[in-house]
Tab-separated table of N, CA and C in Angstrom:
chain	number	residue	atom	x	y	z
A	1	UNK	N	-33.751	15.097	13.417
A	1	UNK	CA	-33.129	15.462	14.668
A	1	UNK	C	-31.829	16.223	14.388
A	2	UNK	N	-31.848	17.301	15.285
A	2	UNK	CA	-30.591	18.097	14.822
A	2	UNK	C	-29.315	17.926	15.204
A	3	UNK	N	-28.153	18.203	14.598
A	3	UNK	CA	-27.122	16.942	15.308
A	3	UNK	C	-26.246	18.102	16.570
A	4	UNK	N	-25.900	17.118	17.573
A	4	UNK	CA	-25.363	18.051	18.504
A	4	UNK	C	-24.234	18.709	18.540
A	5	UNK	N	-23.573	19.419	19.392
A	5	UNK	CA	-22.120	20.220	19.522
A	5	UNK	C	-22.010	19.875	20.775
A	6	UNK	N	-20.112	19.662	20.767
A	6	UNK	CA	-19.572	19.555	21.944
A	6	UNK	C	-18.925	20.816	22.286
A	7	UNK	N	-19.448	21.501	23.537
A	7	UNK	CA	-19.060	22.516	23.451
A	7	UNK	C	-17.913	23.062	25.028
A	8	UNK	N	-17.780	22.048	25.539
A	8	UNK	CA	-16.500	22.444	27.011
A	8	UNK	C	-15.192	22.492	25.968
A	9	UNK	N	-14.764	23.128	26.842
A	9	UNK	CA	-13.190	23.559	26.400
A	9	UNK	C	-12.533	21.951	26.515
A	10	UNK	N	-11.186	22.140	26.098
A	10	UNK	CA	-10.243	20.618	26.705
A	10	UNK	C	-9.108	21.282	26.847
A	11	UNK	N	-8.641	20.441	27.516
A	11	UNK	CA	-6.658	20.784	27.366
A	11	UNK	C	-6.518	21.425	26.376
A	12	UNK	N	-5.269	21.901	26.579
A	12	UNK	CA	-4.385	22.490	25.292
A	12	UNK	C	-3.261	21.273	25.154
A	13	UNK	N	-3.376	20.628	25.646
A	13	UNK	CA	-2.079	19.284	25.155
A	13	UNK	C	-3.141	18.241	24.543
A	14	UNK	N	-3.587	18.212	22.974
A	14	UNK	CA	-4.058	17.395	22.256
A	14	UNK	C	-3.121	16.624	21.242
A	15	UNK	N	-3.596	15.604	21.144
A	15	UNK	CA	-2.581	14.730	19.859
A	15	UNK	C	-3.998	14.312	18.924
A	16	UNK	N	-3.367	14.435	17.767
A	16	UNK	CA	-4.010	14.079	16.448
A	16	UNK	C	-3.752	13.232	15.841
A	17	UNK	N	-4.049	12.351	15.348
A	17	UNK	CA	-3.806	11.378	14.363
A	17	UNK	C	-4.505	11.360	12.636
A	18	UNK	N	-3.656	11.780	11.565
A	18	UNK	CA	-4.567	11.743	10.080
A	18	UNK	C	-3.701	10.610	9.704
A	19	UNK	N	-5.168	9.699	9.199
A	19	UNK	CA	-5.014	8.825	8.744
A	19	UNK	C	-5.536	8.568	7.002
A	20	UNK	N	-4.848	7.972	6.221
A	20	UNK	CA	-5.353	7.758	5.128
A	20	UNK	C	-5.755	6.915	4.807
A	21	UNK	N	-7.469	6.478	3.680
A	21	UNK	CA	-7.529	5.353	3.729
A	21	UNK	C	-6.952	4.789	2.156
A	22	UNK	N	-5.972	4.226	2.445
A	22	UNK	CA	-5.554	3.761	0.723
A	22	UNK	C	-5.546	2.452	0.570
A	23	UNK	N	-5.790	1.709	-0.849
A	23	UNK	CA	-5.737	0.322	-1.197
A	23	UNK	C	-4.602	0.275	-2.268
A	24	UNK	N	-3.936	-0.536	-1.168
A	24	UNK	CA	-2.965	-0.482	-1.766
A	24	UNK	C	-3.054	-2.319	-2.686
A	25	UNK	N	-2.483	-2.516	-4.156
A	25	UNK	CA	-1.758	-3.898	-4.339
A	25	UNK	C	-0.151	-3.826	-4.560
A	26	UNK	N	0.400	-4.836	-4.180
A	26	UNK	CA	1.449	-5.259	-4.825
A	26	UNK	C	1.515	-5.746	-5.654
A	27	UNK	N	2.527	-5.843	-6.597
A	27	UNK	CA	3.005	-6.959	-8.084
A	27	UNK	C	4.244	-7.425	-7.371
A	28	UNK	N	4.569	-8.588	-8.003
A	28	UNK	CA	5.401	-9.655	-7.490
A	28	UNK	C	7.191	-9.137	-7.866
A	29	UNK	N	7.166	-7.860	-8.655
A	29	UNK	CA	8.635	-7.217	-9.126
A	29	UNK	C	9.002	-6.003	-8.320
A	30	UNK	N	7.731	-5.857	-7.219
A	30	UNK	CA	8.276	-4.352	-6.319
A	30	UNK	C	7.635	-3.669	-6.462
A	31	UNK	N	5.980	-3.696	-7.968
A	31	UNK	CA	5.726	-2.551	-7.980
A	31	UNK	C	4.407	-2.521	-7.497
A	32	UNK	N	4.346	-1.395	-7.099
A	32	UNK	CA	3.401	-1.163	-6.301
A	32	UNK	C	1.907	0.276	-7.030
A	33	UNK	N	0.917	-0.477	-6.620
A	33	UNK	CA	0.028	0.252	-6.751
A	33	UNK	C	-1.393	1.080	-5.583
A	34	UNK	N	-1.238	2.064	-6.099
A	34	UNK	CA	-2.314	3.154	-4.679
A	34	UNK	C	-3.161	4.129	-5.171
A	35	UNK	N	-4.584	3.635	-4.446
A	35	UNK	CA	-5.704	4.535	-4.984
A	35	UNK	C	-6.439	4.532	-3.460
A	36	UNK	N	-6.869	5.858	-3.326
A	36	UNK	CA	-8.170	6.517	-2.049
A	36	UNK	C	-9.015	5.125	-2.681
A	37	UNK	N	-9.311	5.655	-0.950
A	37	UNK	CA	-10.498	4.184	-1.243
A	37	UNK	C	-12.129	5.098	-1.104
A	38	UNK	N	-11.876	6.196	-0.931
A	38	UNK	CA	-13.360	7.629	-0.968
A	38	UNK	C	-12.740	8.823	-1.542
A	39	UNK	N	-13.814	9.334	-1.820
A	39	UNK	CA	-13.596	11.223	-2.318
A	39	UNK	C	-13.141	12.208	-1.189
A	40	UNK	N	-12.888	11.365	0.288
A	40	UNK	CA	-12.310	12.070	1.268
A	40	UNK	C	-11.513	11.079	2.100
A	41	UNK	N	-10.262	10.489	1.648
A	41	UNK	CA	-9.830	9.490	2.027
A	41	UNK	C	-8.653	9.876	3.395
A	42	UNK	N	-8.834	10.613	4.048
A	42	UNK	CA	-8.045	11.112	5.296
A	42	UNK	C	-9.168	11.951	6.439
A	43	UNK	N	-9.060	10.737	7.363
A	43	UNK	CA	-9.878	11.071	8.861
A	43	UNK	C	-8.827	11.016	10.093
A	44	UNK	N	-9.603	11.794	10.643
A	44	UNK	CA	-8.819	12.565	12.274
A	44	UNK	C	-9.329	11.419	13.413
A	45	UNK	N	-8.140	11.414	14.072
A	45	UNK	CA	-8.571	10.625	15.265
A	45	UNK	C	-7.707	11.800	16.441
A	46	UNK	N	-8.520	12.546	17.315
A	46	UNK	CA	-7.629	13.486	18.704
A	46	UNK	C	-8.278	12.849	19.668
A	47	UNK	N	-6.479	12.798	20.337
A	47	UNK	CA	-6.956	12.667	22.050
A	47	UNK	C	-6.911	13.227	22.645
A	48	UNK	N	-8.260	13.336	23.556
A	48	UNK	CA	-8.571	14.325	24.200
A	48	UNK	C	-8.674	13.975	25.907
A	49	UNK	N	-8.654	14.725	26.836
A	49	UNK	CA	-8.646	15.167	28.167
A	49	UNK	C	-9.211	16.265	28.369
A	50	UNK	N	-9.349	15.934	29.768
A	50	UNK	CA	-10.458	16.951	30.507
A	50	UNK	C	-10.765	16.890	32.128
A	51	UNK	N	-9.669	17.641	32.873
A	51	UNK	CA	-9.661	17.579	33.989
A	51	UNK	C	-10.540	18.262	35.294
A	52	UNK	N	-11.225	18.115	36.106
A	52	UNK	CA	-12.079	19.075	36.594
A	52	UNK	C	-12.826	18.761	37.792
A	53	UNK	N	-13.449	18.968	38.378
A	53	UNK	CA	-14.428	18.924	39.478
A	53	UNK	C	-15.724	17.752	39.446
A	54	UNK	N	-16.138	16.956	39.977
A	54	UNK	CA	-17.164	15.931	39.402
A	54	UNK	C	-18.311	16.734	39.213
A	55	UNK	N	-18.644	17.842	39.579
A	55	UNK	CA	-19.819	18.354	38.548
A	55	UNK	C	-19.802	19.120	37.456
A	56	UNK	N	-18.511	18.980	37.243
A	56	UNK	CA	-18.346	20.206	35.386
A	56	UNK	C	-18.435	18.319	34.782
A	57	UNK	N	-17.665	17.577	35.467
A	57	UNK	CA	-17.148	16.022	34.339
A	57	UNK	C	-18.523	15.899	34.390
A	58	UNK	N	-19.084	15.658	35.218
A	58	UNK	CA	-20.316	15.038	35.334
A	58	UNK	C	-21.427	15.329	33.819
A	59	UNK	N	-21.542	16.726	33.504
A	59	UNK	CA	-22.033	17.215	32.260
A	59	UNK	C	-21.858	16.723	30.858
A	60	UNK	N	-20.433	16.060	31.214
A	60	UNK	CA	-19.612	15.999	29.720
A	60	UNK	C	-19.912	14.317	29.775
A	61	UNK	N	-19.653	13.869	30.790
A	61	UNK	CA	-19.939	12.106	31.127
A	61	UNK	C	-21.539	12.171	30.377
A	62	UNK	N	-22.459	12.621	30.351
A	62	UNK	CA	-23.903	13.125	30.610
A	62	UNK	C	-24.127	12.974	29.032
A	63	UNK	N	-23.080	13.890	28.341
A	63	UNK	CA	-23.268	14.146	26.735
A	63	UNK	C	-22.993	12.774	26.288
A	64	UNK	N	-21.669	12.580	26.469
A	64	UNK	CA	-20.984	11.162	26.014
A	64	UNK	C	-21.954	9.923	26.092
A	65	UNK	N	-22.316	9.863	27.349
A	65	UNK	CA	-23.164	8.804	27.766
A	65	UNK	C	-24.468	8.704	26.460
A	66	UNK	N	-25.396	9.996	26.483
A	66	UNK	CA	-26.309	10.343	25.613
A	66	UNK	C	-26.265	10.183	24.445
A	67	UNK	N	-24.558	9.894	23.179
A	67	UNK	CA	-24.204	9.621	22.306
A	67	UNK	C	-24.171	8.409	22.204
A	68	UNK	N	-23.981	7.197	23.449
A	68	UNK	CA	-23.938	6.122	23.127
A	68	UNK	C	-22.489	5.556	22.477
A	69	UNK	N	-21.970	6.185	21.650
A	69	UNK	CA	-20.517	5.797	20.845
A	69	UNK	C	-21.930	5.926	19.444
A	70	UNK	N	-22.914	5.789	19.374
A	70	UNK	CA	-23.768	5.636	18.004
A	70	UNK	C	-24.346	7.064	17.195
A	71	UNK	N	-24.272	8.059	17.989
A	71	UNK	CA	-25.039	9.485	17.398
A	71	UNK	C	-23.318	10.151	17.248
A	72	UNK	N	-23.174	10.718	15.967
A	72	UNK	CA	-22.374	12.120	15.649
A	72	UNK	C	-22.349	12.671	16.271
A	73	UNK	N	-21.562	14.035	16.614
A	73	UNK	CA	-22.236	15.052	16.626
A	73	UNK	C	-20.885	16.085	16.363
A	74	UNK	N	-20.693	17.424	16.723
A	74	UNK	CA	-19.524	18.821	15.993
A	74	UNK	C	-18.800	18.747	17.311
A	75	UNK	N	-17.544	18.773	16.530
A	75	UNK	CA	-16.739	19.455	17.594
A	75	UNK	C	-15.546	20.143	17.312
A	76	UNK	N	-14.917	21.197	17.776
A	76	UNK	CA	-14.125	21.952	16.773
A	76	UNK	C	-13.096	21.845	17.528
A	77	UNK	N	-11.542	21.383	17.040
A	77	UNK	CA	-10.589	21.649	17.385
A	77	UNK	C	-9.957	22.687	17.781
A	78	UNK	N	-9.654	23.186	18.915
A	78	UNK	CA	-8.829	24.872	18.891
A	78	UNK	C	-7.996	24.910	17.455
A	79	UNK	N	-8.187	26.165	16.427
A	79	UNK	CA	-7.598	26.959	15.684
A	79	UNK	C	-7.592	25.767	14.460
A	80	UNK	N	-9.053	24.926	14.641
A	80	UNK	CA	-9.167	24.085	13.372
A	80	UNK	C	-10.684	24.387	12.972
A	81	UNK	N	-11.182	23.317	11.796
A	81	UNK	CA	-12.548	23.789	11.372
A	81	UNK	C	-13.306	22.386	11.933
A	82	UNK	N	-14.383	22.759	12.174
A	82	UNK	CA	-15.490	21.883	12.519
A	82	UNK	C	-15.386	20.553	11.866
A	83	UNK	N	-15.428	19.514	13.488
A	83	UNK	CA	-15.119	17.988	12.356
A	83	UNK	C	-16.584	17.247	12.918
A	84	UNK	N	-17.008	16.427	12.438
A	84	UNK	CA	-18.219	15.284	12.850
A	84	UNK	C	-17.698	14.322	13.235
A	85	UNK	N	-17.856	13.869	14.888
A	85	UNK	CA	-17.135	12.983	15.363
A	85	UNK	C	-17.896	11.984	16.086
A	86	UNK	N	-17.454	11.310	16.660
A	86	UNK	CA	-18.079	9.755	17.500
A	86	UNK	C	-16.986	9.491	19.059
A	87	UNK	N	-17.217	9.456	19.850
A	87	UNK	CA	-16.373	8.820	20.650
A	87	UNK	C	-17.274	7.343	20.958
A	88	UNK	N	-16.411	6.381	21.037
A	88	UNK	CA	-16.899	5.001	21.235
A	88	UNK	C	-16.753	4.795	22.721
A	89	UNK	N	-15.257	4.969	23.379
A	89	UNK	CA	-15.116	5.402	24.883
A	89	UNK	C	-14.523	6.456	25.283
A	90	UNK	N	-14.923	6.322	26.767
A	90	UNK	CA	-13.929	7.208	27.823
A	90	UNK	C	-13.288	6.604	29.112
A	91	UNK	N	-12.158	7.329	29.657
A	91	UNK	CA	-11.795	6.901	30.700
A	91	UNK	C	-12.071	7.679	32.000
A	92	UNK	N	-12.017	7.409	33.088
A	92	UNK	CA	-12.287	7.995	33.890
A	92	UNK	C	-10.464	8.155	35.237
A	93	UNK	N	-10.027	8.889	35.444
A	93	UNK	CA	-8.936	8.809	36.469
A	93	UNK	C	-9.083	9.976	37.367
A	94	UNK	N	-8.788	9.154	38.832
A	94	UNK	CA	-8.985	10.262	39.879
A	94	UNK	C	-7.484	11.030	40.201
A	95	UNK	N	-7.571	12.137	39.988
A	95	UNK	CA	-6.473	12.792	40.423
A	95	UNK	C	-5.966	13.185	42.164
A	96	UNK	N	-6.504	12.658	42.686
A	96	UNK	CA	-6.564	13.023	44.059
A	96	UNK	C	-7.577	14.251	44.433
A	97	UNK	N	-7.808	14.224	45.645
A	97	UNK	CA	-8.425	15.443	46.179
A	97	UNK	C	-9.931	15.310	45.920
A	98	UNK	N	-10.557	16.186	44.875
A	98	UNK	CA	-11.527	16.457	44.107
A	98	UNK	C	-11.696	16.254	43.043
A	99	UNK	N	-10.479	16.492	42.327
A	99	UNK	CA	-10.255	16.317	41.221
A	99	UNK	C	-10.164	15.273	40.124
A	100	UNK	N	-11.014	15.091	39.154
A	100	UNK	CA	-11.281	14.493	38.356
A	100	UNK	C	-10.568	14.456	37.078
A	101	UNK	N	-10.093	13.897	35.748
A	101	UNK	CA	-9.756	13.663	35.048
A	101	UNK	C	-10.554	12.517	33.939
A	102	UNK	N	-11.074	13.056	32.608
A	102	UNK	CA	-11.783	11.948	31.668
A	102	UNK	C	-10.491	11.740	30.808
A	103	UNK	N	-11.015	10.908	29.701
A	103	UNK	CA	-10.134	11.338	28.535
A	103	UNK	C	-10.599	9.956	27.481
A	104	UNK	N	-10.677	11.133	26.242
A	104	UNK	CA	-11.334	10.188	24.990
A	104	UNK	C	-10.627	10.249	24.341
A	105	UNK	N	-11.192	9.602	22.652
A	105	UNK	CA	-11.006	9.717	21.267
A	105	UNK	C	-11.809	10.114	20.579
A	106	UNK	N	-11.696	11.745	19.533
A	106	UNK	CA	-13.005	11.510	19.167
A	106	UNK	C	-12.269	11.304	17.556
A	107	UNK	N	-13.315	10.401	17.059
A	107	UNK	CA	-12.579	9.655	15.846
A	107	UNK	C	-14.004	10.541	14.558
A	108	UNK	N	-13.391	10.973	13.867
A	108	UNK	CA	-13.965	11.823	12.807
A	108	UNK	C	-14.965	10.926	12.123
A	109	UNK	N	-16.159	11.086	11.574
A	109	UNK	CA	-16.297	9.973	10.942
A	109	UNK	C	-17.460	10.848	9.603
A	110	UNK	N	-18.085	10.536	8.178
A	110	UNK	CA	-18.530	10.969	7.568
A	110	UNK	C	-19.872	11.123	7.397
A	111	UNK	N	-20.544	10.472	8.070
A	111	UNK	CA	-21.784	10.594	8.458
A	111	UNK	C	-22.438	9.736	9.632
């Protein structure tokens, strides 16, 4: 099965989070020791938004939903390179009027 793309635009006000995964020990004199715990030990977590009309959200609710939080799939950061991501949730907030508002995490993950 071929893996999917997320492809609606989002805000331009995103936050990122790189995280590293390190194991760290201590010794009992201060000193300290640190090694990657993989051959790619720094993953992205962005939050994302997405404000709009209930039938553009409705599409994107549609994808999300269809992922489950369990299927991958691409999604490219504006003016970054293609990451493989997961969102586990979303939120939903009404802005008044018509207007709709989601907003996730999509947390990078390696396969």
């Amino acid at each position: 099965m071929a893996i999917e793309t997320f492809g609606w635009p989002v805000e331009a006000k995103l936050t990122a989070e790189h995280k590293f995964a390190v194991r760290t020990v201590k010794f009992g004199d201060g000193y300290e020791q640190r090694q990657a715990l993989s051959l790619r030990p720094k993953l992205q977590t962005w939050e994302v938004t997405l404000g709009g009309l209930p039938e553009t959200l409705s599409q994107v609710r549609a994808f999300l939903d269809a992922q489950a939080g369990v299927r991958a799939f691409y999604w490219t950061p504006p003016g970054r390179e293609r990451l493989l991501v997961k969102v586990a949730e979303y939120r939903e907030a009404h802005q008044g009027g018509k207007v709709w508002q989601l907003s996730w995490k999509f947390e990078e993950v390696l396969a």
